[in-house]
Coordinates of C-alpha atoms and ligand atoms in Angstrom, one line a residue:
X1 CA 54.9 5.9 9.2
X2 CA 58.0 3.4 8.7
X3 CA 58.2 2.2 4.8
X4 CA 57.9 -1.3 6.3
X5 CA 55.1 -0.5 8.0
X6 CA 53.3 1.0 4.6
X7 CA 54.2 -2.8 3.0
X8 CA 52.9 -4.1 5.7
X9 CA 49.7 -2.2 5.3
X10 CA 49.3 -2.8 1.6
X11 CA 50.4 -6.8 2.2
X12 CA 47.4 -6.7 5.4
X13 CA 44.6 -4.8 3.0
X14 CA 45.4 -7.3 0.6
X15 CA 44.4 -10.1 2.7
X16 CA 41.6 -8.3 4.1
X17 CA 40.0 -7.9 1.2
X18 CA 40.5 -11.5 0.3
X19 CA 38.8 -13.1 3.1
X20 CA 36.0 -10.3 3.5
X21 CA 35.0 -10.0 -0.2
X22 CA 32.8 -13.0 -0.9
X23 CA 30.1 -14.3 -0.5
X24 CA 28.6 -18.0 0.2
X25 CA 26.0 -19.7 -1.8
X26 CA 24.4 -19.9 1.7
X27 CA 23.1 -16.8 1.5
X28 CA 20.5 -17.6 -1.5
X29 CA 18.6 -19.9 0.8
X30 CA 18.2 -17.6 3.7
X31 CA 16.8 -14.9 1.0
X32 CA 14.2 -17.4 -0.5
X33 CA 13.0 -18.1 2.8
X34 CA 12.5 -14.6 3.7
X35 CA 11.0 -14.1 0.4
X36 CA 8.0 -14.6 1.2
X37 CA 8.0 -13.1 4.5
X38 CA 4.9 -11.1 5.0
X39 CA 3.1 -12.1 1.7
X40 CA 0.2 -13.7 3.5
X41 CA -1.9 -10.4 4.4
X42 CA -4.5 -9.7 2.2
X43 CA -5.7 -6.7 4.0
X44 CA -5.6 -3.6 2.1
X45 CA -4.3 -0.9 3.9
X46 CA -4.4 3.4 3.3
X47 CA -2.4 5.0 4.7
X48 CA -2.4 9.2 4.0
X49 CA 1.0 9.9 5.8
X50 CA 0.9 14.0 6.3
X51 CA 4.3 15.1 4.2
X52 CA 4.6 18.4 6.6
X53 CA 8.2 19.4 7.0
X54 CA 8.5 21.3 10.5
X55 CA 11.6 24.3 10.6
X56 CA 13.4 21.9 12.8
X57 CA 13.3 19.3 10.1
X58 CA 14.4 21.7 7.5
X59 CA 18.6 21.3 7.3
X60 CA 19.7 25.1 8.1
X61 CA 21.2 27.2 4.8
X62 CA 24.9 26.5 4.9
X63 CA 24.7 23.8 7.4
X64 CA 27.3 20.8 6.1
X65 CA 25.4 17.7 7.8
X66 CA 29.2 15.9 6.8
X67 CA 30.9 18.0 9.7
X68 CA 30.3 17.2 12.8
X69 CA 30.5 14.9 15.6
X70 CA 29.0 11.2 17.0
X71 CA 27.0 12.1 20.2
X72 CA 26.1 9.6 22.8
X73 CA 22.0 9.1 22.7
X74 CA 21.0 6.1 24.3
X75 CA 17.5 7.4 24.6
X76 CA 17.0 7.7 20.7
X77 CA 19.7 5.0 19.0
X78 CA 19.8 3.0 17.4
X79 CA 16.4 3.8 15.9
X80 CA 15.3 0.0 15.0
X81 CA 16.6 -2.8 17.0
X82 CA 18.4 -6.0 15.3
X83 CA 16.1 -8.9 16.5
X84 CA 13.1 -6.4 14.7
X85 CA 14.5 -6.6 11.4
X86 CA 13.6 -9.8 9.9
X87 CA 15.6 -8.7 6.5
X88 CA 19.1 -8.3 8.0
X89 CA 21.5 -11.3 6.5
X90 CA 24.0 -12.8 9.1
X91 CA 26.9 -10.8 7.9
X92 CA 25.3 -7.0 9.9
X93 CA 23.7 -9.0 12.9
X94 CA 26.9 -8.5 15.4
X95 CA 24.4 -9.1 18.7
X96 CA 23.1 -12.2 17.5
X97 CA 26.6 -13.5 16.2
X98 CA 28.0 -13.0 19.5
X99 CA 29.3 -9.2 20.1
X100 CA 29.0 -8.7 23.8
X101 CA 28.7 -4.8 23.7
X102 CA 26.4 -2.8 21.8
X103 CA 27.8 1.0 22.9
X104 CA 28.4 0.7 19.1
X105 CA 24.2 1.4 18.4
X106 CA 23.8 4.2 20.7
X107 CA 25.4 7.2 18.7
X108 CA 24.0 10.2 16.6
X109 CA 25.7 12.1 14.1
X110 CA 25.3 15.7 14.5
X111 CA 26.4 18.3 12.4
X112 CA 28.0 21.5 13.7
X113 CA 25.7 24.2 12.2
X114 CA 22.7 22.2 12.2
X115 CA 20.2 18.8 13.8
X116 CA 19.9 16.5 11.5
X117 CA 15.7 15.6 11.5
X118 CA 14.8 12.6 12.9
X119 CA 14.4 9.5 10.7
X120 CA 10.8 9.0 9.8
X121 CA 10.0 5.6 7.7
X122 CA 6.4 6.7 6.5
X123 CA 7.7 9.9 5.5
X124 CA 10.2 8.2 3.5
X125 CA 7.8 5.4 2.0
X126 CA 5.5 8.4 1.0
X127 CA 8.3 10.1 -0.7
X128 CA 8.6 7.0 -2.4
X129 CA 5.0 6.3 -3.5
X130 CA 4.8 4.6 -7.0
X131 CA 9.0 4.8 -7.1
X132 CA 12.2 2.9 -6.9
X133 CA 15.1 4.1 -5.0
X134 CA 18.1 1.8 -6.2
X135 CA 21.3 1.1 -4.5
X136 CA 24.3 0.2 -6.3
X137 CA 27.1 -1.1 -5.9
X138 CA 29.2 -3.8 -3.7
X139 CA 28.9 -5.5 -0.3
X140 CA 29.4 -2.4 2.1
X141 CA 26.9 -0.9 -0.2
X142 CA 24.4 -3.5 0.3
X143 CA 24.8 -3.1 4.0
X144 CA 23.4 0.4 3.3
X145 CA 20.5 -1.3 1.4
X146 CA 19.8 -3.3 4.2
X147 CA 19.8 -0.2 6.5
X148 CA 17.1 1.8 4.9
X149 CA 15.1 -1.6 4.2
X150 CA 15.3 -2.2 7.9
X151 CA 14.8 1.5 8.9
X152 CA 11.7 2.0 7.1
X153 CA 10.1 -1.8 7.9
X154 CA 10.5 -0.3 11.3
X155 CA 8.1 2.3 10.8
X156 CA 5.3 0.7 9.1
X157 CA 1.8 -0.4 10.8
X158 CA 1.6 -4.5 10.9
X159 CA -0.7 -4.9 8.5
X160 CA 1.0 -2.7 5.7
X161 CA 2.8 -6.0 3.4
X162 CA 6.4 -5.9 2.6
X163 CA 8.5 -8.4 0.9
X164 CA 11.8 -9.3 -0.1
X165 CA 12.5 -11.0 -3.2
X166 CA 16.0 -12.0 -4.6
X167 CA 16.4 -11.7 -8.2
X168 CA 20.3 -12.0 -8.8
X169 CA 22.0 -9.5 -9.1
X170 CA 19.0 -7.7 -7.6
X171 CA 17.3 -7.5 -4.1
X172 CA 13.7 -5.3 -4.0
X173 CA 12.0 -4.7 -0.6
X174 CA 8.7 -4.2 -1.7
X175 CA 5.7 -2.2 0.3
X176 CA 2.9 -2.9 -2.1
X177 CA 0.2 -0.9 -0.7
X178 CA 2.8 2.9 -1.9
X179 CA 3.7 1.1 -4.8
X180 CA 7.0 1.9 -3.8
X181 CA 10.5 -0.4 -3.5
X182 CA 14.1 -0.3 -2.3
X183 CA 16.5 -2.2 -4.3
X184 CA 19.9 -3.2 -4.3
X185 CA 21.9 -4.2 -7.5
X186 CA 25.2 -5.7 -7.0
X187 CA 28.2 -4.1 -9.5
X188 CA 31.1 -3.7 -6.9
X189 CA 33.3 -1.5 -9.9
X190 CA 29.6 -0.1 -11.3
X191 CA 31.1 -0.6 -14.5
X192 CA 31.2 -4.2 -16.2
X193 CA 33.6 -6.6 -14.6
X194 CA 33.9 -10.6 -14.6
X195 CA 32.8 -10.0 -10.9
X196 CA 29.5 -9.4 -11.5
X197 CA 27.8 -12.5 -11.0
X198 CA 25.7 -11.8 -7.5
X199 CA 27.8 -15.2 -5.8
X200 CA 30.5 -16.2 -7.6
X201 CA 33.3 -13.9 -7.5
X202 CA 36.6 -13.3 -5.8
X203 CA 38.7 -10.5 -5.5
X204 CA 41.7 -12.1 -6.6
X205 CA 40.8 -12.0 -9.9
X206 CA 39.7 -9.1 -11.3
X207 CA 39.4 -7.9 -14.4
X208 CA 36.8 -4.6 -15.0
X209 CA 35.6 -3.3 -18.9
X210 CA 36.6 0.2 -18.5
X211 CA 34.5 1.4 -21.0
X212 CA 31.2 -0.6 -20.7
X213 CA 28.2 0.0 -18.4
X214 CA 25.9 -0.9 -20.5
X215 CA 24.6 -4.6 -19.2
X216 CA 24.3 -2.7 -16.0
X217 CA 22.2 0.4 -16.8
X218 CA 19.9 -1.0 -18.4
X219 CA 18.8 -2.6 -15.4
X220 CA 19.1 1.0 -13.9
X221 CA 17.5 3.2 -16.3
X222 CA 13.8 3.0 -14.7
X223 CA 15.3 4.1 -11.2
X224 CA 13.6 7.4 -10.0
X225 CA 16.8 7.4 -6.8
X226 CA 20.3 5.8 -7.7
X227 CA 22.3 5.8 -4.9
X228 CA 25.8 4.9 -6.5
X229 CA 29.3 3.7 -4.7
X230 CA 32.8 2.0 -5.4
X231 CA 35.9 1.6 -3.7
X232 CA 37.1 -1.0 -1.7
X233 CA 37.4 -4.0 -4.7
X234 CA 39.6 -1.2 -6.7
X235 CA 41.9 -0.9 -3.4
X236 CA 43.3 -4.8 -3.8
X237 CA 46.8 -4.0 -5.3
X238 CA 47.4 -0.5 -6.7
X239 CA 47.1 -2.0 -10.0
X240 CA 44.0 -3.5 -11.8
X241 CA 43.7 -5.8 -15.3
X242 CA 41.5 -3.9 -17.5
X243 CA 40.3 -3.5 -21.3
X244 CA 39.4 -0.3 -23.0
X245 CA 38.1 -1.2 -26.5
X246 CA 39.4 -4.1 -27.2
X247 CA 38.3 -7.2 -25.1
X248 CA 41.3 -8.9 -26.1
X249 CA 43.6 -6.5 -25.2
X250 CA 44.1 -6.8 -21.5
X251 CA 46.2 -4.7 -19.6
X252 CA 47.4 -3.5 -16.0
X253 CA 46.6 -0.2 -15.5
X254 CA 47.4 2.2 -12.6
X255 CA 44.4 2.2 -10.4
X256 CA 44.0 5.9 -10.2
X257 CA 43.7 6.0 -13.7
X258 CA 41.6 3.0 -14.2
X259 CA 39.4 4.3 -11.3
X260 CA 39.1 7.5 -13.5
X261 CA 38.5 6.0 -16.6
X262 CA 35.2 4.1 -15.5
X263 CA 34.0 6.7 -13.4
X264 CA 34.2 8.9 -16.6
X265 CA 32.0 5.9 -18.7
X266 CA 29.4 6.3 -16.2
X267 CA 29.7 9.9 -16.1
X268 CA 28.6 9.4 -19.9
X269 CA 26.4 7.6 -19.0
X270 CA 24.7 9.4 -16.2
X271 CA 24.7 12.8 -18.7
X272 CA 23.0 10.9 -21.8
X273 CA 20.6 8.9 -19.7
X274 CA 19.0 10.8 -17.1
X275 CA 16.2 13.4 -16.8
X276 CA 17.4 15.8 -13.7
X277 CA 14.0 16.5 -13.7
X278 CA 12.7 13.0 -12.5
X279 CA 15.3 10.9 -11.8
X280 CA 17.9 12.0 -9.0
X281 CA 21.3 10.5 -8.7
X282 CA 23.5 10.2 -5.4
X283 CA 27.3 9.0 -4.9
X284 CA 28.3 7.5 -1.8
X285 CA 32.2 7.8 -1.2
X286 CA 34.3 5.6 0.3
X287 CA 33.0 3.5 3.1
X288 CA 36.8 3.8 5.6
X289 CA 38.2 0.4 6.7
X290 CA 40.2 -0.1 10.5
X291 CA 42.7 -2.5 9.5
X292 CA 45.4 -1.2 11.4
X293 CA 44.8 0.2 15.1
X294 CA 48.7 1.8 15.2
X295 CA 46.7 4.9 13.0
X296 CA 44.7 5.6 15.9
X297 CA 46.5 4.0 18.7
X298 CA 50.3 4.4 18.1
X299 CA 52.5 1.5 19.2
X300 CA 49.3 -1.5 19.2
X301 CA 49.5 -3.5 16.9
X302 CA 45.7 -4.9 16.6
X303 CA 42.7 -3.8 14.4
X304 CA 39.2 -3.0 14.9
X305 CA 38.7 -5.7 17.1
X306 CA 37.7 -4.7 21.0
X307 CA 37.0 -1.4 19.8
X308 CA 33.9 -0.3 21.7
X309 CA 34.2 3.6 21.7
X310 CA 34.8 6.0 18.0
X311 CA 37.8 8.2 18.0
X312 CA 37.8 11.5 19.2
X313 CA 39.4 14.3 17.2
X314 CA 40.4 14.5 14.0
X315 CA 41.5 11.2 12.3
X316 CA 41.7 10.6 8.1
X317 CA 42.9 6.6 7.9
X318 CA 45.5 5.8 5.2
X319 CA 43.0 3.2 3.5
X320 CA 40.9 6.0 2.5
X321 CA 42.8 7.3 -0.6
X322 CA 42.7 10.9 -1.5
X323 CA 43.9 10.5 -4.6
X324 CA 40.4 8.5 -5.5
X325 CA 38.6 10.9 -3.7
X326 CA 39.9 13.9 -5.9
X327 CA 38.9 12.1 -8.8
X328 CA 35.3 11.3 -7.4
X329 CA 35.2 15.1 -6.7
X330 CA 36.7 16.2 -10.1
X331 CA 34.2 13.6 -12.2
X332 CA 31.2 14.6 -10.8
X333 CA 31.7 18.2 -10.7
X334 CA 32.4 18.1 -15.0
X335 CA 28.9 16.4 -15.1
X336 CA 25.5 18.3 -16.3
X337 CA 23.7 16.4 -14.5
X338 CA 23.4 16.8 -10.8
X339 CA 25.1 14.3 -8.6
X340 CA 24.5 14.7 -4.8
X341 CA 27.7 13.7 -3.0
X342 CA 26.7 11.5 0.4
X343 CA 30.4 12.2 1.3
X344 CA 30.1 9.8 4.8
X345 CA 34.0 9.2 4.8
X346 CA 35.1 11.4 7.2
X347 CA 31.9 11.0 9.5
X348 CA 32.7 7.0 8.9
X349 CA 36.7 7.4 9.5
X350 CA 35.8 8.3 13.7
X351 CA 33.7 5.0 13.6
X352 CA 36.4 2.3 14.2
X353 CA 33.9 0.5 16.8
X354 CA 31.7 0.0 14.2
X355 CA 32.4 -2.7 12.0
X356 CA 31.6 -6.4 12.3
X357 CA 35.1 -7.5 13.6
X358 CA 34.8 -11.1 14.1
X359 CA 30.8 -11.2 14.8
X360 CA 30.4 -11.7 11.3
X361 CA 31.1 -13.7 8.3
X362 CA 33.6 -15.2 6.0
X363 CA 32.8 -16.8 2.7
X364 CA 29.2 -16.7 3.9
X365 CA 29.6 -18.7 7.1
X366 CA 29.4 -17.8 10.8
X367 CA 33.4 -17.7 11.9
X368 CA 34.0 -20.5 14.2
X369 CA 35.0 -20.3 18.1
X370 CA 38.7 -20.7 16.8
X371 CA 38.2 -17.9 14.0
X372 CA 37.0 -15.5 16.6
X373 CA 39.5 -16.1 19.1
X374 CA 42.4 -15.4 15.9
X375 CA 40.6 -11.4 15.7
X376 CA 44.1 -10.8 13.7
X377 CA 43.5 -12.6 11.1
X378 CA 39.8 -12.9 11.1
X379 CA 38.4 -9.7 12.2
X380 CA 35.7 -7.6 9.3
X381 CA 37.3 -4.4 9.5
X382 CA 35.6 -2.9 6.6
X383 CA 31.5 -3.9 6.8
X384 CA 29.5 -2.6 9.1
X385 CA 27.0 -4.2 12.2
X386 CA 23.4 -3.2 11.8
X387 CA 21.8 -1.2 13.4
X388 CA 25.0 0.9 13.2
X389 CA 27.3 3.3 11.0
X390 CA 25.0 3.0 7.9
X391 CA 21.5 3.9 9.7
X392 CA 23.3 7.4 9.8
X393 CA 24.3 7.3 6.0
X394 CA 20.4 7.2 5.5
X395 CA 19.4 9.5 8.2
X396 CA 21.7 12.2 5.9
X397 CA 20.2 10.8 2.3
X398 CA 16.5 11.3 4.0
X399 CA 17.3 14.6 5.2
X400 CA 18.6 15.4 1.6
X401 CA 14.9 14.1 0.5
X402 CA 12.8 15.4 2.2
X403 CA 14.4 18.4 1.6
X404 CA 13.6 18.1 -2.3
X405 CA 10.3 17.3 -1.6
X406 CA 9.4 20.3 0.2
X407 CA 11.5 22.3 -2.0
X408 CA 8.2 20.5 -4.4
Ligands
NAG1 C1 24.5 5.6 27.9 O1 24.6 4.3 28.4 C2 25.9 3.9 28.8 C3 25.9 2.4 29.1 O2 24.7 2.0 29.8 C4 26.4 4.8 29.9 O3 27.7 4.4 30.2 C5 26.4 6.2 29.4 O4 26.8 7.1 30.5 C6 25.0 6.6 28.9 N1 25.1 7.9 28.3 C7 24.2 8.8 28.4 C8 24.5 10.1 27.7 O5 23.2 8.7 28.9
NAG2 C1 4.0 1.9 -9.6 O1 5.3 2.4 -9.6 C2 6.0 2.3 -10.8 C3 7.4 2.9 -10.6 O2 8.1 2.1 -9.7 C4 5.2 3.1 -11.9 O3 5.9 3.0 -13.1 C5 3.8 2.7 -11.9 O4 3.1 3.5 -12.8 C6 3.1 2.7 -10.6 N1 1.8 2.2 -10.6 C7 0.7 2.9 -10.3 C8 -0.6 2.1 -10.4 O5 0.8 4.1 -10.1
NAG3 C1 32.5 -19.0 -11.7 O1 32.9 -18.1 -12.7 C2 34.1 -18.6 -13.4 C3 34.5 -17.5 -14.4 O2 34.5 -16.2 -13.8 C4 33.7 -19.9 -14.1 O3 34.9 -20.4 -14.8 C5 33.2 -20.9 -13.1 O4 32.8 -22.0 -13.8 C6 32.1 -20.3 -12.3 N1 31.7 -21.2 -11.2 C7 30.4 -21.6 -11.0 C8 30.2 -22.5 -9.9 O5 29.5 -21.1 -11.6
NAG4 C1 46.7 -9.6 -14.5 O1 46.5 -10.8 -15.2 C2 47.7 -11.6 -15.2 C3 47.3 -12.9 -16.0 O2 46.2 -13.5 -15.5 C4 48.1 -12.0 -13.8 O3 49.3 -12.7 -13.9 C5 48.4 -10.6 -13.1 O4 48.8 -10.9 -11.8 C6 47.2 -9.8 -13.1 N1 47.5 -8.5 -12.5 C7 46.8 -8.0 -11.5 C8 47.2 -6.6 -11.1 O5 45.9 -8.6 -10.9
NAG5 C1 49.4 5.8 -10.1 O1 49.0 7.1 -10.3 C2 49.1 8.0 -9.2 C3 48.5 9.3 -9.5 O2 48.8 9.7 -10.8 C4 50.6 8.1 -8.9 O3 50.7 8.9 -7.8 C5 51.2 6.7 -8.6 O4 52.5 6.8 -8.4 C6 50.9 5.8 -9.7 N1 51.2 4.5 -9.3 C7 51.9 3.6 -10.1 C8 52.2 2.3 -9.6 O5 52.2 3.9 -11.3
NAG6 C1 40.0 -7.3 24.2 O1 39.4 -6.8 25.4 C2 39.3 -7.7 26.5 C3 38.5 -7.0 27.6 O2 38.8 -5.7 27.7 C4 40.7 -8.0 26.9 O3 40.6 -9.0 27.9 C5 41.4 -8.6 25.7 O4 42.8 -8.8 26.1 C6 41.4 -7.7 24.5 N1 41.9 -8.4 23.4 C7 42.8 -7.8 22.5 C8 43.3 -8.7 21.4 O5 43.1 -6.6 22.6
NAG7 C1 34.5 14.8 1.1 O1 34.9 15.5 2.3 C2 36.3 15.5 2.5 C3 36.5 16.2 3.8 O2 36.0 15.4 4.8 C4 36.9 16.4 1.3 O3 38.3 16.4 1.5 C5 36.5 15.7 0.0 O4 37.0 16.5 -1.0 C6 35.0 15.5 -0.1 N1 34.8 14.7 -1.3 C7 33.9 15.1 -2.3 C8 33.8 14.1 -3.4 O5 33.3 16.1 -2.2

């Protein structure tokens, strides 16, 4: 790659990021609406689901479910369907915004040395009887929320209530009848930040508390499943205004280290606060973006917009930085604690057909006819449609579960 071309990359992420990270007030109405969604059924519901793991489900010794390949499965994927999931927000719905192909849907992941077992929603709600799985974490993040909501409203009976409420910074799906809920709780650095107001915030002004997590944990600490993940709002401009200590003392630090340094304060965290034996902890790394289609396709000079098909062979995007992902690696490996790495990057990277493109949103609206006809400077290449690319992220975080819950 040219050195102009690598300016021109950092200048384009820039601007990516921009226009992709924020979020409209519009939203909030939508979520009231849906609020409520299901709350009229009084009918009280048992269901006994039978928790029997067959071999097949069982993820073979050694197997690494993160290498692999996408198959084409048209019979299976994708495993709910878009107009079924009444909790999707406009920013996943690619069909309904106007995406005229939806090859995108119809792929499974599977791993070389093993099948990964087939999603099963009221196996999942009974692993979660009388618990909270939390996700947290920023917008790509919540699309993964949205996933496993979506996934596992698919599987339940009619008559079994569910509800979404929207308590800012929060989201909780709720199935009532398994005391059990999926949340989401927005912190797009996981540690405090000024942009951690659920609405207003903006990437262009960032400024993160490298040593304070506090406000946030507290919210976590209940959490039988935290499902943790950060990248893209470090990835602005390789340097980020921070504070360490002193709130008055602000000053730009090198992303790599500031990445480090709050990673390491929840590390703490995570090693003072939680019981292995009860709680379990997961750590999603980064989500890849498709900003630039000469990585894939030498000599175009596009985006993720058309793409229709993943790549074949092997393919590591420059937006995915290895230097983060060394410290991810290095972090979590120091704690006592356990942290299960749902390491989806390479899995993700082959994905360029996957993300919204210009069926979705900006600043919480639709984009207009003219919008969508500009893909250059309006494509998404960093969310994801739904179904899609995150359904899989939970297929391998079920597998992992249920494969605890066997183990008893
Ligand atoms: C899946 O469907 C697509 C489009 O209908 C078709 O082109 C493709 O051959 C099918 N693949 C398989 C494996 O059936
Ligand atoms: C419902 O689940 C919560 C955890 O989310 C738990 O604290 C509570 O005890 C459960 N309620 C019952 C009746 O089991
Ligand atoms: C948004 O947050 C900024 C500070 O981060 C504040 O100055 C501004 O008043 C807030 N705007 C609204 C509409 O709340
Ligand atoms: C840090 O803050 C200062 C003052 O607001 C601003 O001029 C500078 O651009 C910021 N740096 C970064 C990396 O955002
Ligand atoms: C930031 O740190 C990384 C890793 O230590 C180094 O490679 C990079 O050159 C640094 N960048 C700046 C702008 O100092
Ligand atoms: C997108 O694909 C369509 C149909 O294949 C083609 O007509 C159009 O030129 C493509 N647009 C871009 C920007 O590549
Ligand atoms: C994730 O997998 C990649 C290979 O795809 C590897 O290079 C990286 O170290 C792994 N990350 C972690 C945190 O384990």
């Amino acid at each position: 790659m040219t050195m102009q071309q690598h300016r021109r990359m950092d200048v384009l992420f820039r601007l990516a990021l921009v226009s992709v990270l924020a979020l409209g007030a519009a939203r909030v109405t939508l979520d009231n609406l849906r609020k409520n969604l299901g709350e009229t059924r009084s009918h009280k519901y048992t269901i006994q689901v039978p928790i029997e793991v067959s071999e097949e489900e069982a993820i073979e010794d050694g197997c690494n479910v993160f290498e692999g390949k996408w198959v084409r499965d048209n019979a299976s994927y994708p495993l709910y369907r878009e107009d079924s999931c009444p909790f999707l927000v406009k920013q996943t719905t690619c069909l309904k915004n106007g995406r005229p192909d939806s090859f995108y849907q119809n792929w499974r992941w599977r791993p070389h040395a093993c099948n990964l077992p087939r999603f099963d929603g009221l196996k999942l709600i009974e692993i979660l009887r009388d618990k909270r799985l939390m996700f947290v974490g920023d917008s790509v993040q919540r699309g993964m929320f949205e996933s496993m909501v979506c996934l596992v409203q698919y599987a339940l009976p009619n008559d079994v209530k569910r509800s979404l409420q929207r308590i800012p910074p929060r989201k909780i799906f709720k199935v009532e009848e398994f005391n059990a809920s999926i949340e989401y709780y927005w912190a797009p650095f996981i540690i405090e930040s000024i942009s951690d107001h659920a609405t207003n915030h903006t990437v262009l002004k960032r400024l993160v508390k490298l040593d304070s997590v506090a406000k946030h944990s507290k919210e976590w600490e209940g959490a039988d499943i935290l499902i943790f993940a950060s990248y893209v709002w470090w990835m602005y401009k390789p340097t980020i205004n921070a504070t360490f200590g002193s709130l008055d003392n602000i000053q730009e630090y090198n992303v790599t280290t500031a990445y480090r340094l709050a990673l390491e304060t929840w590390a703490n965290w995570i090693d003072s606060s939680i019981n292995p034996r009860t709680q379990k902890i997961f750590f999603v790394t980064m989500s890849p973006t498709h900003l630039w289609s000469w990585e894939w396709k030498p000599g175009t000079d596009g985006n993720c917009f058309n793409e229709t098909h993943p790549i074949e062979g092997s393919y590591w995007g420059t937006g995915s930085n290895l230097d983060i992902m060394g410290i991810v690696e290095d972090v979590l490996g120091r704690l006592k604690v356990k942290v299960n790495v749902l390491n989806i990057t390479q899995l993700s990277e082959f994905r360029k057909d996957g993300h919204t493109s210009v069926y979705g949103e900006r600043k919480g609206k639709l984009l207009t006819k003219e919008q969508r006809a500009d893909p250059k400077n309006f494509a998404d290449c960093i969310h994801w449609c739904l179904p899609g690319v995150p359904d899989t992220w939970n297929e391998i975080l079920y597998a992992l579960l249920l494969q605890d819950y066997r183990a008893g």
